[in-house]
mmCIF file with all atom_site columns, C-alpha atoms and ligand atoms in Angstrom:
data_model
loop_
_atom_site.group_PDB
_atom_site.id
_atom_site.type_symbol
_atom_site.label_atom_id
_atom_site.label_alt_id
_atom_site.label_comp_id
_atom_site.label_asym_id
_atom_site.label_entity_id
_atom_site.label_seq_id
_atom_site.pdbx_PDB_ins_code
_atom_site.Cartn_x
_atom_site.Cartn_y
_atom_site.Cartn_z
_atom_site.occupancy
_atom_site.B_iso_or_equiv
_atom_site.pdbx_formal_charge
_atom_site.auth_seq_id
_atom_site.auth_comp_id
_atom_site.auth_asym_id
_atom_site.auth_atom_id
_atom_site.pdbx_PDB_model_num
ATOM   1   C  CA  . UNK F 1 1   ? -2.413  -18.133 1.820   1.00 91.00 ? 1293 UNK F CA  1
ATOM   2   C  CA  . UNK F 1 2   ? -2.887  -15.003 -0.102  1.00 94.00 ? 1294 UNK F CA  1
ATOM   3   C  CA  . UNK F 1 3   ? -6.455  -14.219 -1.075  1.00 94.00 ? 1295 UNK F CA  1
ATOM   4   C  CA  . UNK F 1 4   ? -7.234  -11.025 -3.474  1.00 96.00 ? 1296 UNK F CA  1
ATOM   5   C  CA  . UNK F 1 5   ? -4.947  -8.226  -4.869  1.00 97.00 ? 1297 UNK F CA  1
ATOM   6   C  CA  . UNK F 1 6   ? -6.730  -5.672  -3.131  1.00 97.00 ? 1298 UNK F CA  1
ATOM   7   C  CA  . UNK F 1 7   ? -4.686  -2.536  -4.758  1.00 97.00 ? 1299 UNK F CA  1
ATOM   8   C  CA  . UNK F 1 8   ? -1.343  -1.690  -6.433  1.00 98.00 ? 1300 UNK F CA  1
ATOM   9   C  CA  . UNK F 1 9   ? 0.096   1.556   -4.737  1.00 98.00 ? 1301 UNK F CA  1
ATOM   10  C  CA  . UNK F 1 10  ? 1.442   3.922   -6.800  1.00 98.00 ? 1302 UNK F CA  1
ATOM   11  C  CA  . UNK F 1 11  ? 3.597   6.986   -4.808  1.00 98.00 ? 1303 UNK F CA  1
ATOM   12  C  CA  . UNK F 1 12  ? 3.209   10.476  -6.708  1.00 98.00 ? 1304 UNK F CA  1
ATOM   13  C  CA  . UNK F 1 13  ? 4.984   14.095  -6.149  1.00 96.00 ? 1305 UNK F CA  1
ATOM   14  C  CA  . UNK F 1 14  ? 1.700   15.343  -6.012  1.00 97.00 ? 1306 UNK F CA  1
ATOM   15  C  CA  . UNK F 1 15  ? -1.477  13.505  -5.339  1.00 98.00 ? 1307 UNK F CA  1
ATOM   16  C  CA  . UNK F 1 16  ? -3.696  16.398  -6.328  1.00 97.00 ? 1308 UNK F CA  1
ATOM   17  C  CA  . UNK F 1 17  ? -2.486  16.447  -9.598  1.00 98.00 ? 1309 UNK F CA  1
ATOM   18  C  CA  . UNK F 1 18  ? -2.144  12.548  -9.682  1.00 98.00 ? 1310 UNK F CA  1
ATOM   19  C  CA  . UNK F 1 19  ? -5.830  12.567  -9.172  1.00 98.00 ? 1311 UNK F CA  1
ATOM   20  C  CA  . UNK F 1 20  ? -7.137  14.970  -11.325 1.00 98.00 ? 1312 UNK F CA  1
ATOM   21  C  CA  . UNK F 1 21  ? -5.444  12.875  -14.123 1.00 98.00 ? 1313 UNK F CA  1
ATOM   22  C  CA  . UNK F 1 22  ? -6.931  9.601   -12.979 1.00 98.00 ? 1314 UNK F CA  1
ATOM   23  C  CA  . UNK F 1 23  ? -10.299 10.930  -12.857 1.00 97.00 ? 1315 UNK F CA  1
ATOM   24  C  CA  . UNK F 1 24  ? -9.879  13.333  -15.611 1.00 98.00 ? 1316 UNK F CA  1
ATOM   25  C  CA  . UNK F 1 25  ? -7.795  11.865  -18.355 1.00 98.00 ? 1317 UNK F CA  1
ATOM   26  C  CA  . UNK F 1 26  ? -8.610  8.056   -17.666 1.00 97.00 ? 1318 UNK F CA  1
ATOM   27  C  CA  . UNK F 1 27  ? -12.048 8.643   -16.338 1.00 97.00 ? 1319 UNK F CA  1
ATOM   28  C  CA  . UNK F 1 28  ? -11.588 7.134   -12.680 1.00 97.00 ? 1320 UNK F CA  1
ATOM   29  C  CA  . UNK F 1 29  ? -13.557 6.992   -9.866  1.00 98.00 ? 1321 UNK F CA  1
ATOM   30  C  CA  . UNK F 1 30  ? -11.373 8.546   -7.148  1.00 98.00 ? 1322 UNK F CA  1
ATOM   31  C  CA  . UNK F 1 31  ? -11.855 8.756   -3.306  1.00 97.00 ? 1323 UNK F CA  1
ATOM   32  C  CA  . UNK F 1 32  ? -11.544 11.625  -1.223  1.00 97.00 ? 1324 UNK F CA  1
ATOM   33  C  CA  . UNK F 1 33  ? -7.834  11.908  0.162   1.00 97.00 ? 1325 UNK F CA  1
ATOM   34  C  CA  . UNK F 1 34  ? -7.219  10.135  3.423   1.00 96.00 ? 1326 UNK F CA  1
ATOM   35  C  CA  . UNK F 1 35  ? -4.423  11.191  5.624   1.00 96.00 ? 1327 UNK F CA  1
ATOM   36  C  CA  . UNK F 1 36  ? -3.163  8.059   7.561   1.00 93.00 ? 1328 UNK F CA  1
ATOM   37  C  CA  . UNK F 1 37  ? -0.101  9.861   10.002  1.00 92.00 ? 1329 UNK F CA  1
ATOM   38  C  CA  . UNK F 1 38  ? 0.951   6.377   11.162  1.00 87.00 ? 1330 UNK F CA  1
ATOM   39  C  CA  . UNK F 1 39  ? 2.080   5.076   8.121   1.00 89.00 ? 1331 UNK F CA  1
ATOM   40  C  CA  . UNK F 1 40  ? 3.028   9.194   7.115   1.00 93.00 ? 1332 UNK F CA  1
ATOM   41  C  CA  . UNK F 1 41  ? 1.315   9.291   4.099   1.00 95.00 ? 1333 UNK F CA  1
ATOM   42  C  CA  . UNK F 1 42  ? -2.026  10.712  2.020   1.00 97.00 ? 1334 UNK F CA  1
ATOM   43  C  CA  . UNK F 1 43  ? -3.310  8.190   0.294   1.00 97.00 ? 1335 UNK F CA  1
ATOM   44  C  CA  . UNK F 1 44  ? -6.977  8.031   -2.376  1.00 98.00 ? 1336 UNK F CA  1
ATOM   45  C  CA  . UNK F 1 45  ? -8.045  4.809   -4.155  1.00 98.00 ? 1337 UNK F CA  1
ATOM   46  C  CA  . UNK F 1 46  ? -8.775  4.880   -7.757  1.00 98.00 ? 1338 UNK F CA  1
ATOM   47  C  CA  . UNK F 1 47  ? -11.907 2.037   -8.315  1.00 97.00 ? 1339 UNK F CA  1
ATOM   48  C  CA  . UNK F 1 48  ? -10.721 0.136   -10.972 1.00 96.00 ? 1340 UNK F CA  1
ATOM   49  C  CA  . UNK F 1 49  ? -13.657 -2.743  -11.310 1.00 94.00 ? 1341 UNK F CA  1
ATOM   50  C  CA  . UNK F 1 50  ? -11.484 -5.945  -10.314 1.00 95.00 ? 1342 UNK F CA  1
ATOM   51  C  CA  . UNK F 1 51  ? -8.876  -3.896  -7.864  1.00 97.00 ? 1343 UNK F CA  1
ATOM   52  C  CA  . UNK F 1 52  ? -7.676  -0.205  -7.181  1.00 98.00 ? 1344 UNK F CA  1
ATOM   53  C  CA  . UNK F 1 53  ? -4.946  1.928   -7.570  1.00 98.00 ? 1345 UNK F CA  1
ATOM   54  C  CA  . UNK F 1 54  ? -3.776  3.307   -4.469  1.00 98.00 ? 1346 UNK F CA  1
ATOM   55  C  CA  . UNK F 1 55  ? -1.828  6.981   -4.653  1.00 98.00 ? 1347 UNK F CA  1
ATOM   56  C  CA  . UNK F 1 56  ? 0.659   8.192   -1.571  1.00 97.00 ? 1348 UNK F CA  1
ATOM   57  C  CA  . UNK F 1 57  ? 1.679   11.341  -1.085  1.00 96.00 ? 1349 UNK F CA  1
ATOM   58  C  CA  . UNK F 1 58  ? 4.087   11.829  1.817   1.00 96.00 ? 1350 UNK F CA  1
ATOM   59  C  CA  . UNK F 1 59  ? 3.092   12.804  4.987   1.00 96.00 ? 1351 UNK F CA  1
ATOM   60  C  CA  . UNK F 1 60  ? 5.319   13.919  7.710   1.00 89.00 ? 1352 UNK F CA  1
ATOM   61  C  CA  . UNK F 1 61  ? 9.100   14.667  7.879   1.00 81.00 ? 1353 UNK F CA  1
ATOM   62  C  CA  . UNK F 1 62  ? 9.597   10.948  8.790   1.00 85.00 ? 1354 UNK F CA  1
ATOM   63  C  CA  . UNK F 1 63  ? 7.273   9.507   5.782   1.00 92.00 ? 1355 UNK F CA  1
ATOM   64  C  CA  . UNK F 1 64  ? 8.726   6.374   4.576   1.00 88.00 ? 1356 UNK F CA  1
ATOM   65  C  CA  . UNK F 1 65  ? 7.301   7.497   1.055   1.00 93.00 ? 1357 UNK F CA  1
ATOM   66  C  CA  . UNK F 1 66  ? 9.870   10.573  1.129   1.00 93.00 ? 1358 UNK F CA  1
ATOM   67  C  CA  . UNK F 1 67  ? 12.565  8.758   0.461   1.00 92.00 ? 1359 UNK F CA  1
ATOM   68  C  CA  . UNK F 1 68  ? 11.298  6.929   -2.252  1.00 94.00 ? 1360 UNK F CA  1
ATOM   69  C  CA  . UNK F 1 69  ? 9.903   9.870   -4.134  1.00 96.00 ? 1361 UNK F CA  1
ATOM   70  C  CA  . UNK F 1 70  ? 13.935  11.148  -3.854  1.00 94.00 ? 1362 UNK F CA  1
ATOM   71  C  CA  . UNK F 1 71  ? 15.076  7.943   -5.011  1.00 95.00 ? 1363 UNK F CA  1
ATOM   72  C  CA  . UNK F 1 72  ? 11.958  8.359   -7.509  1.00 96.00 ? 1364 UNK F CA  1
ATOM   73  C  CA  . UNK F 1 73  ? 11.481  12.048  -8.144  1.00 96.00 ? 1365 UNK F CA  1
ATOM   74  C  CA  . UNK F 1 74  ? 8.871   11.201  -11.123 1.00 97.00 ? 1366 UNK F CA  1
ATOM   75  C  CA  . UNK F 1 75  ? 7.041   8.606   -8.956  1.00 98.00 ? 1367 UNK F CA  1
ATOM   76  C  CA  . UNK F 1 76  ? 6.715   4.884   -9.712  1.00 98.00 ? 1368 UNK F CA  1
ATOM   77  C  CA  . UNK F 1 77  ? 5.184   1.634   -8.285  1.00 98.00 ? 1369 UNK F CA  1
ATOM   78  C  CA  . UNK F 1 78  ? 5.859   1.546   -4.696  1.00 97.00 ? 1370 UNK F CA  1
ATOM   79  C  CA  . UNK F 1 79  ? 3.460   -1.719  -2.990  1.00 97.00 ? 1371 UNK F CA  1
ATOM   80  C  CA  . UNK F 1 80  ? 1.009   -4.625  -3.843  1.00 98.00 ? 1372 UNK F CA  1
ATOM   81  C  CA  . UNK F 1 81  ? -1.431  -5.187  -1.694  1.00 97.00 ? 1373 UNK F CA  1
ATOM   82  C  CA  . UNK F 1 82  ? -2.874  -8.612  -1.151  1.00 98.00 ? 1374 UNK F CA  1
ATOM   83  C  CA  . UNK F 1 83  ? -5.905  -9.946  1.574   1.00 97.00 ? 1375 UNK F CA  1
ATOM   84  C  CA  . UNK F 1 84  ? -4.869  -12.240 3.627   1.00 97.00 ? 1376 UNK F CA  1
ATOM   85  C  CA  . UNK F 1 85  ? -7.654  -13.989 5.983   1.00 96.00 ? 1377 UNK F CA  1
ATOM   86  C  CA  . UNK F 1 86  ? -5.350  -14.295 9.351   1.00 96.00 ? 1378 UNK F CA  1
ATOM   87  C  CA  . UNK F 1 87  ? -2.739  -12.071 9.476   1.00 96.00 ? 1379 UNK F CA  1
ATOM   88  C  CA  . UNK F 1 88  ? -1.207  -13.307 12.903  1.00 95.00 ? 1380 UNK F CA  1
ATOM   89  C  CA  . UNK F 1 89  ? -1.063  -16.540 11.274  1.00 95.00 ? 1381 UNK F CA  1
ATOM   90  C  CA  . UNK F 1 90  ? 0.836   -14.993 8.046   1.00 96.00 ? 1382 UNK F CA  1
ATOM   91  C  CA  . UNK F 1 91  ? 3.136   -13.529 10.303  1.00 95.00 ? 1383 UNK F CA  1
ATOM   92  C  CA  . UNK F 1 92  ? 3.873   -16.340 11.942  1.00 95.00 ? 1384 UNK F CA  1
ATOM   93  C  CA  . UNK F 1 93  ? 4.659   -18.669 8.587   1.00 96.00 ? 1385 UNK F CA  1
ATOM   94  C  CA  . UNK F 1 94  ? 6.507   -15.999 6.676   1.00 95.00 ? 1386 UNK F CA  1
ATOM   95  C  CA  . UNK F 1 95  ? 8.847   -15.344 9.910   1.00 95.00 ? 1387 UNK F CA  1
ATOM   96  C  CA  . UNK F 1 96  ? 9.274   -19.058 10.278  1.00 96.00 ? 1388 UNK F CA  1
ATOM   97  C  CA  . UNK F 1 97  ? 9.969   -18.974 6.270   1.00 96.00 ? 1389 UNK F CA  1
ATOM   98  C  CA  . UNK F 1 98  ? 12.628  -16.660 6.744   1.00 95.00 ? 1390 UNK F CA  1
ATOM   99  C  CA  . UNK F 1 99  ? 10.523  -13.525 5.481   1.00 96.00 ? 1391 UNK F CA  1
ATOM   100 C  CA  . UNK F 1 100 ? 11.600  -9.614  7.169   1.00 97.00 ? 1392 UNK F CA  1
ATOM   101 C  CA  . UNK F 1 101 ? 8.621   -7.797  8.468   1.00 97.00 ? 1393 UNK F CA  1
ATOM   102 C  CA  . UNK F 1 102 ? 8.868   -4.528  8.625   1.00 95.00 ? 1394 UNK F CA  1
ATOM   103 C  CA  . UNK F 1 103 ? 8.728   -1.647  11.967  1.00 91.00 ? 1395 UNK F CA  1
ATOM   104 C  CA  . UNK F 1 104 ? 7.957   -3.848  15.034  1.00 91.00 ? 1396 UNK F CA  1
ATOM   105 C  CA  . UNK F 1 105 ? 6.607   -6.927  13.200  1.00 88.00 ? 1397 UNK F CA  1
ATOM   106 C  CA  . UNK F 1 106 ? 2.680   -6.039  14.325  1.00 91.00 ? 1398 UNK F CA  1
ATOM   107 C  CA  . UNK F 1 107 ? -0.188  -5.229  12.511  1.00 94.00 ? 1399 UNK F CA  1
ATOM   108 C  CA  . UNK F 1 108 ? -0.797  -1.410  12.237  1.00 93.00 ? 1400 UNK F CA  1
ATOM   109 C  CA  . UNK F 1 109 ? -4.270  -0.261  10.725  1.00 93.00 ? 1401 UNK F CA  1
ATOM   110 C  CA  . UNK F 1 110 ? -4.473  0.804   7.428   1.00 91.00 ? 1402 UNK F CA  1
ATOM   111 C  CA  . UNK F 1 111 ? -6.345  3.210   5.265   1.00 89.00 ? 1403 UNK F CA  1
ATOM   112 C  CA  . UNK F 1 112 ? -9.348  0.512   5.293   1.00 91.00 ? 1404 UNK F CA  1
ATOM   113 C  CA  . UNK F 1 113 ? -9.507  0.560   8.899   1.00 92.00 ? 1405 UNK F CA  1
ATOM   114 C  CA  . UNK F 1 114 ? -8.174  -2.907  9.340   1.00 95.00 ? 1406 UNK F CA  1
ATOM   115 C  CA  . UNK F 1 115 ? -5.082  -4.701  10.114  1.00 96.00 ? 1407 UNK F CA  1
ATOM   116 C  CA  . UNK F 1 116 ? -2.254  -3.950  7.632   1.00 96.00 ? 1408 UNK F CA  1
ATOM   117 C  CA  . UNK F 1 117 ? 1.751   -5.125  7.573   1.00 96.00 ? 1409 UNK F CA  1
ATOM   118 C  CA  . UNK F 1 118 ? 4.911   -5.065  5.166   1.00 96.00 ? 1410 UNK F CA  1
ATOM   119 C  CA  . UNK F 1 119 ? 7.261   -7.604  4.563   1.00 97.00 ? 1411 UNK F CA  1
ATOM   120 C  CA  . UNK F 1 120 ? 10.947  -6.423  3.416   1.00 97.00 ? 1412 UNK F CA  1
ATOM   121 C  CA  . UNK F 1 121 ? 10.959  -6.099  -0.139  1.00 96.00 ? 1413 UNK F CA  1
ATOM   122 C  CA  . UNK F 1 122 ? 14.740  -7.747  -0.355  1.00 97.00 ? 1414 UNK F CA  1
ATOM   123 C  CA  . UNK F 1 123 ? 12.377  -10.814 0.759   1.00 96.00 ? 1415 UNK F CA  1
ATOM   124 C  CA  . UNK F 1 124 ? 10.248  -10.801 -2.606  1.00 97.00 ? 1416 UNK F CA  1
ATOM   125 C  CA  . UNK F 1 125 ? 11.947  -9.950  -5.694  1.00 97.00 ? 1417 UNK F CA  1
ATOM   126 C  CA  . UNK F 1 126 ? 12.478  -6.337  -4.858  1.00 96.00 ? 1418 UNK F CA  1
ATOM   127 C  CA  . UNK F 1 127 ? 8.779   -5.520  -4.681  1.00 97.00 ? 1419 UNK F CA  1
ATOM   128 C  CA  . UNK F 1 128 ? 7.222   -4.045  -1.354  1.00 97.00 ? 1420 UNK F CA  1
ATOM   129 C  CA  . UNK F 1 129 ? 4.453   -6.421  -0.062  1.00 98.00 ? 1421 UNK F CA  1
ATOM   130 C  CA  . UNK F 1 130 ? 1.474   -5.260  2.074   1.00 97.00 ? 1422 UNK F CA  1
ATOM   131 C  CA  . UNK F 1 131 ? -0.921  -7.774  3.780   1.00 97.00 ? 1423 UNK F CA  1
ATOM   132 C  CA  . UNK F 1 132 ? -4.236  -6.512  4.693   1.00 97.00 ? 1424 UNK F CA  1
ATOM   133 C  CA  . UNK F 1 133 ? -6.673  -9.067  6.532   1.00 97.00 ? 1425 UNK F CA  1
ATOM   134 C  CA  . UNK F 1 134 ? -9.394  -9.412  5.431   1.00 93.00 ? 1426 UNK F CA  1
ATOM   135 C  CA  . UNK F 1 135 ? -12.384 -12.036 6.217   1.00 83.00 ? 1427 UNK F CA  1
ATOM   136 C  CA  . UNK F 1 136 ? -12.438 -14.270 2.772   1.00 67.00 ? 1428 UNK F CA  1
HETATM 137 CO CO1 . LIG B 2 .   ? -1.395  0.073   0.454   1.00 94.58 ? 674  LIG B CO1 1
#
């Protein structure tokens, strides 16, 4: 069901700094930063040839990265992000798998303007999992 890994997310203290060293130090291509206030969080994507690093920043009072970054106060891995073709039909065999989504269980849009969902990471090992769909 899963297609590509589209990124690994990575949440930082401080994404200017966090960006400056990827495209400084290890010679990235970064974008420019993207606020995304649904999801409360700043995100850019580091190109990395095969995938790309995503970095959050928090965004908001309410960002779901904020507590992370206190459980996490250096940073550290936070998602994987893999392309799914039909996410309505992902949905519907994870749930009947026994697999949490997260929020209201829909799609929201994500920073690549297209339909984006987590599933709980107690559900996979401890690791957050986001589903983007995307046409194979
Ligand atoms: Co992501």
């Amino acid at each position: 069901m899963i297609g590509r890994l589209n990124h690994i997310a990575i949440a930082v203290p401080d994404l200017q700094k966090a960006m400056g060293k990827y495209r400084d130090m290890l010679g990235a291509s970064v974008s420019a930063p993207q606020a995304l206030p649904e999801h409360g969080v700043t995100v850019v994507f580091v190109d990395t040839g095969n995938t790309k690093v995503e970095l959050l920043e928090p965004l908001g009072a309410a960002s779901p990265v904020a507590g992370f970054l206190a459980k996490n106060p250096d940073g550290g891995m936070h998602h994987v992000c893999f392309e799914v073709p039909d996410i309505a039909g992902a949905v519907r065999h994870l749930v009947a798998g026994g697999a949490r989504v997260l929020g209201d269980g829909k799609p929201k849009t994500g920073a690549h303007g297209l339909p984006v969902l987590f599933l709980h990471p107690k559900d996979f090992d401890g690791v957050l999992i986001e589903l983007e769909e995307r046409a194979v």
